Short mmCIF file of C-alpha atoms in Angstrom, two decimals:
data_model
loop_
_atom_site.label_atom_id
_atom_site.label_comp_id
_atom_site.label_asym_id
_atom_site.label_seq_id
_atom_site.Cartn_x
_atom_site.Cartn_y
_atom_site.Cartn_z
CA UNK A 1 0.00 0.00 0.00
CA UNK A 2 0.94 3.56 -0.52
CA UNK A 3 1.57 6.02 2.26
CA UNK A 4 -0.93 8.72 1.29
CA UNK A 5 0.05 10.98 4.20
CA UNK A 6 3.55 11.42 2.80
CA UNK A 7 2.24 12.01 -0.73
CA UNK A 8 1.00 15.34 0.60
CA UNK A 9 4.56 16.48 1.30
CA UNK A 10 4.15 16.65 5.04
CA UNK A 11 0.74 18.35 5.12
CA UNK A 12 -1.34 17.20 8.04
CA UNK A 13 -4.09 14.99 6.63
CA UNK A 14 -5.35 13.68 9.97
CA UNK A 15 -9.02 14.19 10.64
CA UNK A 16 -8.51 15.55 14.16
CA UNK A 17 -12.24 15.81 14.73
CA UNK A 18 -12.64 12.11 14.04
CA UNK A 19 -9.78 11.26 16.37
CA UNK A 20 -11.31 13.26 19.17
CA UNK A 21 -14.81 11.95 18.51
CA UNK A 22 -13.52 8.36 18.29
CA UNK A 23 -15.35 7.90 15.00
CA UNK A 24 -14.40 6.64 11.56
CA UNK A 25 -12.70 9.36 9.50
CA UNK A 26 -14.97 10.34 6.63
CA UNK A 27 -11.97 10.37 4.28
CA UNK A 28 -11.64 6.60 4.75
CA UNK A 29 -15.28 5.94 4.01
CA UNK A 30 -15.60 8.22 1.00
CA UNK A 31 -12.46 7.04 -0.83
CA UNK A 32 -12.07 4.75 -3.80
CA UNK A 33 -13.08 1.10 -3.59
CA UNK A 34 -9.45 0.11 -3.00
CA UNK A 35 -9.31 2.44 0.00
CA UNK A 36 -12.54 0.99 1.39
CA UNK A 37 -11.24 -2.55 0.86
CA UNK A 38 -7.99 -1.73 2.67
CA UNK A 39 -10.02 -0.15 5.44
CA UNK A 40 -12.17 -3.28 5.79
CA UNK A 41 -9.05 -5.47 5.99
CA UNK A 42 -7.57 -3.19 8.66
CA UNK A 43 -10.69 -3.52 10.79
CA UNK A 44 -10.10 -7.27 10.99
CA UNK A 45 -6.72 -6.67 12.63
CA UNK A 46 -5.69 -5.35 16.00
CA UNK A 47 -2.97 -2.89 16.90
CA UNK A 48 -0.82 -3.15 20.01
CA UNK A 49 1.08 0.08 20.72
CA UNK A 50 3.77 0.02 23.41
CA UNK A 51 4.98 3.42 24.62
CA UNK A 52 8.30 3.41 26.46
CA UNK A 53 8.97 7.14 26.79
CA UNK A 54 7.63 10.12 28.66
CA UNK A 55 7.54 13.88 28.16
CA UNK A 56 11.34 13.92 27.85
CA UNK A 57 10.80 12.65 24.28
CA UNK A 58 7.76 14.72 23.26
CA UNK A 59 7.69 13.94 19.54
CA UNK A 60 8.01 10.19 20.06
CA UNK A 61 5.33 10.28 22.76
CA UNK A 62 2.99 12.34 20.59
CA UNK A 63 3.56 10.10 17.56
CA UNK A 64 2.76 6.95 19.53
CA UNK A 65 -0.48 8.38 20.90
CA UNK A 66 -1.42 9.88 17.52
CA UNK A 67 -1.08 6.46 15.89
CA UNK A 68 -3.07 4.76 18.66
CA UNK A 69 -5.84 7.39 18.63
CA UNK A 70 -6.04 7.36 14.84
CA UNK A 71 -6.41 3.58 14.88
CA UNK A 72 -9.18 3.83 17.50
CA UNK A 73 -10.92 6.51 15.42
CA UNK A 74 -10.67 4.21 12.41
CA UNK A 75 -12.39 1.37 14.21
CA UNK A 76 -9.30 -0.77 14.78
CA UNK A 77 -9.10 -2.73 18.04
CA UNK A 78 -6.29 -0.98 19.94
CA UNK A 79 -4.34 -2.09 22.98
CA UNK A 80 -2.11 0.66 24.39
CA UNK A 81 0.71 -0.44 26.70
CA UNK A 82 2.37 2.17 28.91
CA UNK A 83 5.82 1.33 30.21
CA UNK A 84 8.63 3.30 31.83
CA UNK A 85 7.88 6.99 32.15
CA UNK A 86 4.80 6.59 29.95
CA UNK A 87 2.88 5.07 32.90
CA UNK A 88 2.27 8.63 34.13
CA UNK A 89 -0.26 8.99 31.28
CA UNK A 90 -2.54 6.53 33.09
CA UNK A 91 -2.60 8.57 36.31
CA UNK A 92 -5.45 11.11 36.49
CA UNK A 93 -3.91 14.55 35.95
CA UNK A 94 -0.64 12.96 34.79
CA UNK A 95 -0.85 13.81 31.09
CA UNK A 96 1.65 16.59 30.33
CA UNK A 97 1.03 19.47 27.95
CA UNK A 98 3.77 18.90 25.39
CA UNK A 99 3.05 22.13 23.53
CA UNK A 100 3.96 20.58 20.18
CA UNK A 101 3.03 22.66 17.16
CA UNK A 102 0.81 20.90 14.62
CA UNK A 103 -0.08 18.13 17.09
CA UNK A 104 -3.34 17.22 18.77
CA UNK A 105 -2.98 17.88 22.52
CA UNK A 106 -1.74 14.77 24.28
CA UNK A 107 -4.63 14.84 26.76
CA UNK A 108 -7.11 14.57 23.87
CA UNK A 109 -5.22 11.65 22.34
CA UNK A 110 -5.04 9.81 25.67
CA UNK A 111 -8.75 10.42 26.25
CA UNK A 112 -9.60 9.00 22.81
CA UNK A 113 -7.60 5.83 23.45
CA UNK A 114 -9.00 5.42 26.96
CA UNK A 115 -12.53 5.76 25.56
CA UNK A 116 -12.15 3.40 22.62
CA UNK A 117 -9.28 1.04 23.33
CA UNK A 118 -7.67 -0.98 26.07
CA UNK A 119 -4.95 0.65 28.16
CA UNK A 120 -2.46 -1.35 30.20
CA UNK A 121 0.31 -0.29 32.56
CA UNK A 122 3.31 -2.57 32.92
CA UNK A 123 3.29 -4.45 36.23
CA UNK A 124 6.95 -3.81 37.05
CA UNK A 125 6.76 -0.16 35.97
CA UNK A 126 3.73 0.45 38.20
CA UNK A 127 5.44 -1.27 41.15
CA UNK A 128 8.63 0.79 40.71
CA UNK A 129 6.52 3.95 40.90
CA UNK A 130 4.41 2.76 43.83
CA UNK A 131 1.24 2.72 41.70
CA UNK A 132 -1.70 0.37 42.13
CA UNK A 133 -4.88 0.08 40.09
CA UNK A 134 -6.50 2.55 42.52
CA UNK A 135 -4.03 5.22 41.32
CA UNK A 136 -4.87 4.81 37.63
CA UNK A 137 -7.58 6.23 35.41
CA UNK A 138 -10.82 4.29 35.24
CA UNK A 139 -10.54 1.23 33.01
CA UNK A 140 -6.74 1.06 32.97
CA UNK A 141 -5.39 -2.33 33.93
CA UNK A 142 -2.01 -3.50 35.20
CA UNK A 143 -0.54 -6.54 33.44
CA UNK A 144 2.82 -8.06 32.66
CA UNK A 145 4.99 -9.26 29.83
CA UNK A 146 3.10 -12.52 29.32
CA UNK A 147 -0.08 -10.59 28.48
CA UNK A 148 1.82 -8.23 26.18
CA UNK A 149 3.36 -11.18 24.31
CA UNK A 150 -0.03 -12.91 24.05
CA UNK A 151 -1.68 -9.80 22.57
CA UNK A 152 1.23 -9.05 20.25
CA UNK A 153 1.36 -12.57 18.81
CA UNK A 154 -2.40 -13.03 18.38
CA UNK A 155 -3.64 -13.74 14.86
CA UNK A 156 -4.15 -10.48 13.01
CA UNK A 157 -2.23 -8.38 15.54
CA UNK A 158 0.37 -5.77 14.66
CA UNK A 159 2.63 -4.50 17.43
CA UNK A 160 4.44 -1.16 17.36
CA UNK A 161 6.92 -0.05 19.99
CA UNK A 162 7.75 3.60 20.55
#
């Protein structure tokens, strides 16, 4: 498949409204038959996104959450894994304002993924930070490597690590 985003020479083609509304981007539904067919195939797959960085790497953090939120908005089953300094995103009030130009605010991306996907905090990472499930946003679970491996190797799954 072609990377249509880069055909636009860097112009932002994300439907930010769809990301924030956790809906299917109209551009995917109104495209050519080939686009619709690719979209239908994508909906049969799941995406596992593992984020290993915090606000100290703002562009990497923003990119990971943009990909996860875009997948959620597109109807893909998304499992977001927060490890290392990224676990702070699962703590109420813990989402930093990265202030990145041309980027959807991180809080909006996190909210979209929390609303439409599954979010998991690494067991060891939570323990190192003294966090329990009571400290995390509603619906966020704590799980370990075995669960990550199981999700990542499931039929139809694609795992990305940032």
